Amino acid sequence: MIKLKSYRPFITKNFIWEFPTHFKLKEVSEFINEDIPRTTEYISNSAKEIMRNKSVIWFLKNKETGEIVALISFTSVNFIKKSAKLQMIMGEISEDQKMEIANRLFIFVDEQLELNSLHFDQLDEIILKKFTLNGYNMNKPELKRS
């Protein structure tokens, strides 16, 4: 059985993808724009969901600056239905860096978890394009493998 807690850290050209518990509370608080008590609750709940094998959540740290530049979460992961909900928050990052993220996400979804559908509220155009050019159809708010 797939264990979501095993999917860390991911290291790509510009980023280290790590679970929320590996960052300083103040850093996370500033990135998600929440006060410390809510941030503490968010990190605690994230860890519980990862351990229950229901979610995987990463903050992406820029290797060069050491700053958090993105949050990517897969929640409501269902291995039987092969589905999950994808949410992303991206800070100031270049199109090339977005493509780097899209490439790693695609490998994670398509090859590692073998998900057939992703529900989302909104996704960056570069991320959407990576999936739609590689066998997924978009039917807002869902990407579904064709």
C-alpha positions as a Python dict, from the first residue, in 0.01 Angstrom:
ca = {
    (1, 'M'): (0, 0, 0),
    (2, 'I'): (116, 351, -80),
    (3, 'K'): (227, 554, 224),
    (4, 'L'): (196, 928, 161),
    (5, 'K'): (436, 1008, 445),
    (6, 'S'): (715, 853, 232),
    (7, 'Y'): (688, 1126, -31),
    (8, 'R'): (930, 1371, 120),
    (9, 'P'): (1147, 1545, 63),
    (10, 'F'): (1132, 1594, -309),
    (11, 'I'): (1434, 1780, -437),
    (12, 'T'): (1412, 1946, -775),
    (13, 'K'): (1643, 2189, -951),
    (14, 'N'): (1525, 2500, -762),
    (15, 'F'): (1318, 2365, -472),
    (16, 'I'): (1307, 2142, -170),
    (17, 'W'): (954, 2006, -118),
    (18, 'E'): (907, 1936, 251),
    (19, 'F'): (625, 1873, 498),
    (20, 'P'): (498, 2170, 706),
    (21, 'T'): (651, 2034, 1028),
    (22, 'H'): (1000, 2094, 888),
    (23, 'F'): (962, 2471, 875),
    (24, 'K'): (973, 2740, 1137),
    (25, 'L'): (630, 2841, 1261),
    (26, 'K'): (692, 3208, 1180),
    (27, 'E'): (791, 3126, 820),
    (28, 'V'): (476, 2924, 761),
    (29, 'S'): (260, 3183, 936),
    (30, 'E'): (389, 3459, 711),
    (31, 'F'): (351, 3255, 393),
    (32, 'I'): (-8, 3145, 460),
    (33, 'N'): (-91, 3484, 614),
    (34, 'E'): (-232, 3346, 940),
    (35, 'D'): (-163, 3417, 1303),
    (36, 'I'): (55, 3180, 1506),
    (37, 'P'): (-230, 2987, 1680),
    (38, 'R'): (-404, 2914, 1347),
    (39, 'T'): (-74, 2824, 1185),
    (40, 'T'): (5, 2585, 1471),
    (41, 'E'): (-337, 2423, 1426),
    (42, 'Y'): (-284, 2399, 1048),
    (43, 'I'): (56, 2231, 1087),
    (44, 'S'): (-77, 1992, 1352),
    (45, 'N'): (-379, 1895, 1141),
    (46, 'S'): (-157, 1855, 834),
    (47, 'A'): (69, 1614, 1019),
    (48, 'K'): (-230, 1411, 1139),
    (49, 'E'): (-375, 1388, 789),
    (50, 'I'): (-41, 1279, 644),
    (51, 'M'): (-3, 1009, 913),
    (52, 'R'): (-362, 890, 845),
    (53, 'N'): (-263, 855, 477),
    (54, 'K'): (-538, 1098, 370),
    (55, 'S'): (-320, 1391, 257),
    (56, 'V'): (23, 1497, 150),
    (57, 'I'): (122, 1860, 196),
    (58, 'W'): (445, 2030, 99),
    (59, 'F'): (590, 2373, 131),
    (60, 'L'): (841, 2444, -142),
    (61, 'K'): (1156, 2617, -27),
    (62, 'N'): (1365, 2801, -282),
    (63, 'K'): (1714, 2648, -259),
    (64, 'E'): (1882, 2977, -338),
    (65, 'T'): (1696, 3210, -102),
    (66, 'G'): (1575, 2962, 160),
    (67, 'E'): (1227, 3117, 145),
    (68, 'I'): (895, 2935, 117),
    (69, 'V'): (759, 3005, -231),
    (70, 'A'): (468, 2763, -266),
    (71, 'L'): (225, 2537, -86),
    (72, 'I'): (97, 2224, -256),
    (73, 'S'): (-155, 1993, -96),
    (74, 'F'): (-328, 1677, -199),
    (75, 'T'): (-620, 1619, 36),
    (76, 'S'): (-904, 1367, 41),
    (77, 'V'): (-674, 1116, -125),
    (78, 'N'): (-879, 809, -217),
    (79, 'F'): (-672, 516, -342),
    (80, 'I'): (-979, 311, -436),
    (81, 'K'): (-1134, 584, -653),
    (82, 'K'): (-786, 704, -754),
    (83, 'S'): (-876, 1064, -680),
    (84, 'A'): (-766, 1360, -469),
    (85, 'K'): (-819, 1731, -425),
    (86, 'L'): (-527, 1948, -532),
    (87, 'Q'): (-474, 2293, -384),
    (88, 'M'): (-184, 2526, -455),
    (89, 'I'): (-62, 2863, -339),
    (90, 'M'): (229, 3002, -534),
    (91, 'G'): (431, 3308, -449),
    (92, 'E'): (652, 3498, -688),
    (93, 'I'): (807, 3233, -910),
    (94, 'S'): (907, 3230, -1275),
    (95, 'E'): (737, 3040, -1557),
    (96, 'D'): (1037, 2804, -1574),
    (97, 'Q'): (1000, 2732, -1203),
    (98, 'K'): (626, 2672, -1250),
    (99, 'M'): (712, 2423, -1524),
    (100, 'E'): (957, 2252, -1287),
    (101, 'I'): (673, 2219, -1034),
    (102, 'A'): (430, 2100, -1302),
    (103, 'N'): (672, 1830, -1418),
    (104, 'R'): (725, 1694, -1065),
    (105, 'L'): (353, 1709, -986),
    (106, 'F'): (270, 1518, -1301),
    (107, 'I'): (514, 1239, -1213),
    (108, 'F'): (368, 1224, -862),
    (109, 'V'): (6, 1209, -980),
    (110, 'D'): (44, 997, -1292),
    (111, 'E'): (326, 756, -1211),
    (112, 'Q'): (359, 739, -835),
    (113, 'L'): (-2, 761, -711),
    (114, 'E'): (-165, 670, -1045),
    (115, 'L'): (-457, 905, -981),
    (116, 'N'): (-731, 927, -1242),
    (117, 'S'): (-895, 1247, -1123),
    (118, 'L'): (-794, 1565, -946),
    (119, 'H'): (-1048, 1810, -809),
    (120, 'F'): (-937, 2172, -772),
    (121, 'D'): (-1068, 2521, -715),
    (122, 'Q'): (-813, 2694, -935),
    (123, 'L'): (-478, 2604, -1082),
    (124, 'D'): (-208, 2797, -1258),
    (125, 'E'): (-229, 2777, -1639),
    (126, 'I'): (114, 2612, -1666),
    (127, 'I'): (10, 2335, -1425),
    (128, 'L'): (-319, 2279, -1611),
    (129, 'K'): (-142, 2269, -1947),
    (130, 'K'): (104, 2002, -1827),
    (131, 'F'): (-185, 1772, -1735),
    (132, 'T'): (-407, 1843, -2034),
    (133, 'L'): (-123, 1784, -2280),
    (134, 'N'): (-46, 1452, -2111),
    (135, 'G'): (-370, 1255, -2107),
    (136, 'Y'): (-595, 1442, -1865),
    (137, 'N'): (-913, 1620, -1972),
    (138, 'M'): (-1026, 1932, -1792),
    (139, 'N'): (-1384, 1952, -1681),
    (140, 'K'): (-1380, 2230, -1424),
    (141, 'P'): (-1323, 2179, -1141),
    (142, 'E'): (-1166, 1845, -1227),
    (143, 'L'): (-881, 1697, -1427),
    (144, 'K'): (-969, 1345, -1534),
    (145, 'R'): (-748, 1093, -1711),
    (146, 'S'): (-886, 1017, -2056),
}
